[in-house]
mmCIF file of C-alpha atoms in Angstrom:
data_model
loop_
_atom_site.group_PDB
_atom_site.id
_atom_site.type_symbol
_atom_site.label_atom_id
_atom_site.label_comp_id
_atom_site.label_asym_id
_atom_site.label_seq_id
_atom_site.Cartn_x
_atom_site.Cartn_y
_atom_site.Cartn_z
ATOM 1 C CA ASN A 1199 22.000 11.467 14.307
ATOM 2 C CA ALA A 1200 18.739 12.792 12.809
ATOM 3 C CA GLY A 1201 17.462 14.100 16.125
ATOM 4 C CA VAL A 1202 13.736 14.520 16.309
ATOM 5 C CA THR A 1203 11.898 14.082 12.890
ATOM 6 C CA GLN A 1204 8.233 14.903 12.198
ATOM 7 C CA THR A 1205 6.147 14.064 9.256
ATOM 8 C CA PRO A 1206 4.288 15.547 7.412
ATOM 9 C CA LYS A 1207 5.668 19.170 7.261
ATOM 10 C CA PHE A 1208 2.227 20.538 6.137
ATOM 11 C CA GLN A 1209 -1.219 18.972 6.060
ATOM 12 C CA VAL A 1210 -4.733 20.264 5.303
ATOM 13 C CA LEU A 1211 -7.698 18.550 6.613
ATOM 14 C CA LYS A 1212 -11.454 18.810 6.410
ATOM 15 C CA THR A 1213 -13.493 19.074 9.559
ATOM 16 C CA GLY A 1214 -14.218 15.560 10.828
ATOM 17 C CA GLN A 1215 -11.253 13.753 9.106
ATOM 18 C CA SER A 1216 -8.709 11.918 11.160
ATOM 19 C CA MET A 1217 -5.094 11.722 10.775
ATOM 20 C CA THR A 1218 -1.731 10.902 12.589
ATOM 21 C CA LEU A 1219 1.217 13.076 13.018
ATOM 22 C CA GLN A 1220 4.374 11.122 13.160
ATOM 23 C CA CYS A 1221 7.293 11.817 15.442
ATOM 24 C CA ALA A 1222 10.538 9.721 15.867
ATOM 25 C CA GLN A 1223 13.782 10.297 17.664
ATOM 26 C CA ASP A 1224 17.068 8.473 17.680
ATOM 27 C CA MET A 1225 18.772 9.797 20.734
ATOM 28 C CA ASN A 1226 17.231 7.049 23.054
ATOM 29 C CA HIS A 1227 15.320 9.597 25.132
ATOM 30 C CA GLU A 1228 12.775 8.203 27.393
ATOM 31 C CA TYR A 1229 10.737 11.439 27.675
ATOM 32 C CA MET A 1230 8.787 12.734 24.651
ATOM 33 C CA SER A 1231 5.934 15.143 24.418
ATOM 34 C CA TRP A 1232 3.639 16.975 21.972
ATOM 35 C CA TYR A 1233 2.999 20.707 21.998
ATOM 36 C CA ARG A 1234 0.845 22.955 19.901
ATOM 37 C CA GLN A 1235 1.910 26.500 19.321
ATOM 38 C CA ASP A 1236 -0.689 29.117 18.477
ATOM 39 C CA PRO A 1237 -0.332 32.795 18.088
ATOM 40 C CA GLY A 1238 -0.444 34.722 21.392
ATOM 41 C CA MET A 1239 -0.788 31.497 23.231
ATOM 42 C CA GLY A 1240 2.836 30.008 23.448
ATOM 43 C CA LEU A 1241 3.661 26.342 23.397
ATOM 44 C CA ARG A 1242 1.042 24.256 25.232
ATOM 45 C CA LEU A 1243 1.550 20.717 26.230
ATOM 46 C CA ILE A 1244 -0.899 18.141 24.674
ATOM 47 C CA HIS A 1245 0.347 14.745 25.740
ATOM 48 C CA TYR A 1246 3.592 13.296 27.143
ATOM 49 C CA SER A 1247 5.283 10.011 27.680
ATOM 50 C CA VAL A 1248 7.971 9.161 30.334
ATOM 51 C CA GLY A 1249 8.707 5.741 28.500
ATOM 52 C CA ALA A 1250 7.550 3.102 26.220
ATOM 53 C CA GLY A 1251 4.017 2.135 27.253
ATOM 54 C CA ILE A 1252 3.474 4.997 29.393
ATOM 55 C CA THR A 1253 1.613 8.118 28.427
ATOM 56 C CA ASP A 1254 -0.340 10.950 30.134
ATOM 57 C CA GLN A 1255 -2.264 14.174 29.281
ATOM 58 C CA GLY A 1256 -1.003 17.596 29.148
ATOM 59 C CA GLU A 1257 -2.798 20.932 29.408
ATOM 60 C CA VAL A 1258 -4.884 20.512 26.291
ATOM 61 C CA PRO A 1259 -5.331 16.893 25.592
ATOM 62 C CA ASN A 1260 -9.036 17.010 24.205
ATOM 63 C CA GLY A 1261 -9.311 15.736 20.642
ATOM 64 C CA TYR A 1262 -5.962 13.975 20.606
ATOM 65 C CA ASN A 1263 -4.673 10.436 21.389
ATOM 66 C CA VAL A 1264 -1.159 9.110 21.762
ATOM 67 C CA SER A 1265 0.560 5.827 22.165
ATOM 68 C CA ARG A 1266 4.080 4.907 22.751
ATOM 69 C CA SER A 1267 5.046 1.416 21.683
ATOM 70 C CA THR A 1268 8.678 2.018 21.225
ATOM 71 C CA THR A 1269 11.186 4.247 22.712
ATOM 72 C CA GLU A 1270 11.774 5.996 19.339
ATOM 73 C CA ASP A 1271 8.222 6.684 18.183
ATOM 74 C CA PHE A 1272 5.487 8.834 19.567
ATOM 75 C CA PRO A 1273 2.539 9.444 17.031
ATOM 76 C CA LEU A 1274 -0.203 11.988 17.717
ATOM 77 C CA ARG A 1275 -3.595 11.108 16.443
ATOM 78 C CA LEU A 1276 -6.485 13.611 15.550
ATOM 79 C CA LEU A 1277 -9.576 11.573 16.049
ATOM 80 C CA SER A 1278 -12.011 13.991 14.294
ATOM 81 C CA ALA A 1279 -10.425 17.161 13.173
ATOM 82 C CA ALA A 1280 -11.962 20.499 14.134
ATOM 83 C CA PRO A 1281 -10.950 24.038 13.025
ATOM 84 C CA SER A 1282 -9.919 24.745 16.444
ATOM 85 C CA GLN A 1283 -7.056 22.313 15.990
ATOM 86 C CA THR A 1284 -5.558 24.456 13.274
ATOM 87 C CA SER A 1285 -1.992 24.983 14.631
ATOM 88 C CA VAL A 1286 1.637 24.143 14.436
ATOM 89 C CA TYR A 1287 2.397 20.961 16.198
ATOM 90 C CA PHE A 1288 5.791 20.140 17.682
ATOM 91 C CA CYS A 1289 7.233 16.847 19.031
ATOM 92 C CA ALA A 1290 10.062 16.968 21.637
ATOM 93 C CA SER A 1291 12.233 14.599 23.357
ATOM 94 C CA SER A 1292 14.450 14.816 26.433
ATOM 95 C CA TYR A 1293 16.771 12.821 28.525
ATOM 96 C CA TYR A 1294 15.709 14.371 31.741
ATOM 97 C CA GLY A 1295 12.109 15.154 31.301
ATOM 98 C CA GLN A 1296 10.522 18.554 30.840
ATOM 99 C CA GLU A 1297 13.053 20.040 33.223
ATOM 100 C CA GLY A 1298 15.918 19.114 31.044
ATOM 101 C CA GLU A 1299 16.871 20.277 27.698
ATOM 102 C CA GLN A 1300 14.102 19.384 25.158
ATOM 103 C CA PHE A 1301 14.981 18.696 21.543
ATOM 104 C CA PHE A 1302 12.156 19.711 19.233
ATOM 105 C CA GLY A 1303 11.334 18.572 15.805
ATOM 106 C CA PRO A 1304 10.769 20.929 12.925
ATOM 107 C CA GLY A 1305 6.984 20.989 13.365
ATOM 108 C CA THR A 1306 3.771 20.003 11.404
ATOM 109 C CA ARG A 1307 1.704 22.929 10.217
ATOM 110 C CA LEU A 1308 -1.941 21.642 10.328
ATOM 111 C CA THR A 1309 -4.925 23.477 8.841
ATOM 112 C CA VAL A 1310 -8.476 22.287 9.373
ATOM 113 C CA LEU A 1311 -11.014 23.655 7.086
ATOM 114 C CA THR B 1227 -1.929 27.817 36.070
ATOM 115 C CA GLN B 1228 1.341 29.610 36.029
ATOM 116 C CA LEU B 1229 1.784 32.520 33.535
ATOM 117 C CA LEU B 1230 4.933 33.809 32.037
ATOM 118 C CA GLU B 1231 4.828 37.194 30.441
ATOM 119 C CA GLN B 1232 7.344 38.290 27.785
ATOM 120 C CA SER B 1233 8.097 41.817 26.813
ATOM 121 C CA PRO B 1234 8.259 43.235 24.394
ATOM 122 C CA GLN B 1235 6.331 40.959 22.061
ATOM 123 C CA PHE B 1236 7.945 42.328 18.768
ATOM 124 C CA LEU B 1237 11.250 44.119 18.438
ATOM 125 C CA SER B 1238 12.642 45.443 15.147
ATOM 126 C CA ILE B 1239 16.218 47.010 15.581
ATOM 127 C CA GLN B 1240 19.206 47.951 13.208
ATOM 128 C CA GLU B 1241 22.373 45.778 13.320
ATOM 129 C CA GLY B 1242 24.801 46.807 16.057
ATOM 130 C CA GLU B 1243 22.192 47.951 18.445
ATOM 131 C CA ASN B 1244 21.696 46.429 22.035
ATOM 132 C CA LEU B 1245 18.423 45.047 23.299
ATOM 133 C CA THR B 1246 16.894 43.478 26.295
ATOM 134 C CA VAL B 1247 13.922 41.264 26.589
ATOM 135 C CA TYR B 1248 12.109 40.298 29.714
ATOM 136 C CA CYS B 1249 10.231 37.323 31.214
ATOM 137 C CA ASN B 1250 8.067 37.841 34.198
ATOM 138 C CA SER B 1251 5.777 35.833 36.338
ATOM 139 C CA SER B 1252 4.218 36.079 39.762
ATOM 140 C CA SER B 1253 5.253 32.429 40.420
ATOM 141 C CA VAL B 1254 8.522 31.196 41.595
ATOM 142 C CA PHE B 1255 10.353 28.645 39.237
ATOM 143 C CA SER B 1256 13.122 26.067 40.106
ATOM 144 C CA SER B 1257 14.897 27.149 36.994
ATOM 145 C CA LEU B 1258 14.231 29.014 33.769
ATOM 146 C CA GLN B 1259 15.236 28.228 30.164
ATOM 147 C CA TRP B 1260 15.561 30.476 27.133
ATOM 148 C CA TYR B 1261 14.926 28.995 23.670
ATOM 149 C CA ARG B 1262 15.413 30.511 20.182
ATOM 150 C CA GLN B 1263 13.020 29.429 17.454
ATOM 151 C CA GLU B 1264 13.768 30.279 13.767
ATOM 152 C CA PRO B 1265 10.913 30.338 11.123
ATOM 153 C CA GLY B 1266 9.833 26.926 10.139
ATOM 154 C CA GLU B 1267 11.805 25.144 12.803
ATOM 155 C CA GLY B 1268 11.410 23.897 16.452
ATOM 156 C CA PRO B 1269 12.944 25.827 19.495
ATOM 157 C CA VAL B 1270 16.453 25.291 20.325
ATOM 158 C CA LEU B 1271 17.758 25.676 23.965
ATOM 159 C CA LEU B 1272 20.123 28.563 24.550
ATOM 160 C CA VAL B 1273 20.629 28.409 28.224
ATOM 161 C CA THR B 1274 19.271 27.209 31.560
ATOM 162 C CA VAL B 1275 19.521 29.362 34.749
ATOM 163 C CA VAL B 1276 19.011 27.666 38.026
ATOM 164 C CA THR B 1277 20.066 29.909 40.892
ATOM 165 C CA GLY B 1278 18.555 33.303 41.891
ATOM 166 C CA GLY B 1279 20.583 36.137 40.701
ATOM 167 C CA GLU B 1280 22.658 33.876 38.342
ATOM 168 C CA VAL B 1281 24.082 35.542 35.178
ATOM 169 C CA LYS B 1282 25.102 33.401 32.259
ATOM 170 C CA LYS B 1283 26.823 34.646 29.015
ATOM 171 C CA LEU B 1284 26.710 33.028 25.587
ATOM 172 C CA LYS B 1285 28.937 35.067 23.290
ATOM 173 C CA ARG B 1286 26.979 38.357 22.984
ATOM 174 C CA LEU B 1287 23.858 36.987 24.821
ATOM 175 C CA THR B 1288 23.615 37.696 28.623
ATOM 176 C CA PHE B 1289 21.045 35.853 30.632
ATOM 177 C CA GLN B 1290 19.987 36.783 34.261
ATOM 178 C CA PHE B 1291 17.742 34.827 36.666
ATOM 179 C CA GLY B 1292 15.905 37.261 39.118
ATOM 180 C CA ASP B 1293 16.843 37.018 42.708
ATOM 181 C CA ALA B 1294 13.292 35.725 43.605
ATOM 182 C CA ARG B 1295 13.398 33.371 40.671
ATOM 183 C CA LYS B 1296 10.239 34.917 39.284
ATOM 184 C CA ASP B 1297 11.803 36.698 36.228
ATOM 185 C CA SER B 1298 14.424 36.749 33.863
ATOM 186 C CA SER B 1299 16.100 38.806 31.143
ATOM 187 C CA LEU B 1300 18.041 38.312 27.857
ATOM 188 C CA HIS B 1301 20.512 41.130 26.876
ATOM 189 C CA ILE B 1302 21.936 40.918 23.420
ATOM 190 C CA THR B 1303 24.947 43.155 22.672
ATOM 191 C CA ALA B 1304 25.546 44.478 19.093
ATOM 192 C CA ALA B 1305 22.816 42.537 17.481
ATOM 193 C CA GLN B 1306 23.445 40.797 14.207
ATOM 194 C CA PRO B 1307 21.022 39.709 11.555
ATOM 195 C CA GLY B 1308 21.722 36.089 12.669
ATOM 196 C CA ASP B 1309 20.019 36.843 16.001
ATOM 197 C CA THR B 1310 16.563 37.245 14.264
ATOM 198 C CA GLY B 1311 14.115 34.791 15.566
ATOM 199 C CA LEU B 1312 11.622 34.029 18.271
ATOM 200 C CA TYR B 1313 12.917 34.021 21.869
ATOM 201 C CA LEU B 1314 10.950 31.943 24.186
ATOM 202 C CA CYS B 1315 11.413 31.511 27.936
ATOM 203 C CA ALA B 1316 10.226 28.683 29.804
ATOM 204 C CA GLY B 1317 9.723 28.423 33.644
ATOM 205 C CA ILE B 1318 10.504 25.024 35.056
ATOM 206 C CA ASN B 1319 8.859 23.451 38.191
ATOM 207 C CA SER B 1320 10.147 20.414 39.858
ATOM 208 C CA GLY B 1321 6.852 19.151 40.986
ATOM 209 C CA GLY B 1322 3.492 18.216 39.141
ATOM 210 C CA TYR B 1323 2.950 17.094 35.611
ATOM 211 C CA GLN B 1324 3.027 20.492 34.121
ATOM 212 C CA LYS B 1325 6.555 20.965 34.693
ATOM 213 C CA VAL B 1326 7.259 23.559 32.076
ATOM 214 C CA THR B 1327 5.442 26.875 31.215
ATOM 215 C CA PHE B 1328 6.391 28.612 28.096
ATOM 216 C CA GLY B 1329 5.951 32.272 27.461
ATOM 217 C CA ILE B 1330 4.442 33.536 24.103
ATOM 218 C CA GLY B 1331 7.763 34.782 23.012
ATOM 219 C CA THR B 1332 9.515 37.968 21.719
ATOM 220 C CA LYS B 1333 9.859 38.058 17.921
ATOM 221 C CA LEU B 1334 13.272 39.934 17.187
ATOM 222 C CA GLN B 1335 14.057 41.175 13.844
ATOM 223 C CA VAL B 1336 17.592 42.613 13.231
ATOM 224 C CA ILE B 1337 17.854 44.687 10.051
ATOM 225 C CA PRO B 1338 21.253 44.719 8.303
#
């Protein structure tokens, strides 16, 4: 099993550009989530999904969209990138939800100029 | 918003030394998790503690959940270079959408 995979590993955007961060898992987990990790801030929940077709907002959802058309995939879209979105983004999946063990992807380091 | 404070934020020690890192909150959690994150990778779960006062051991790592379920500690005995990484605690609530709160982490460097 590959676990949780994320692409790309690194990305540089200009302010105003849009892009999609890809996330896929092969563990048949219903629960998936997106976090951002910033120095001094810890991991903060952006959006999460409890199953295909169901998504909801986390702590810091502004500027991001998600969709969940399949159990395996959970892409994160940046609509109009801003320098404040410079961060490392992690996708995670879990069998039991946030309360259970979360399996994290390797992360995407995004820089917005 | 629940907050989890971790201390120290940075720790650099020699191989073979012992260390303790702390995770504190004013809020009660239903359980608490510890993750380790290595550079360029995502966090990996080490342990979940559920009962107040619970102690769990993972080889040279000892985890304790406070009696009041507001705090936790991680003790490493005879640290090794392979222990180097960022240690994150995560407080878990059983209710609401924001079920997990992460601390900012303790960055540990073990020097050979």
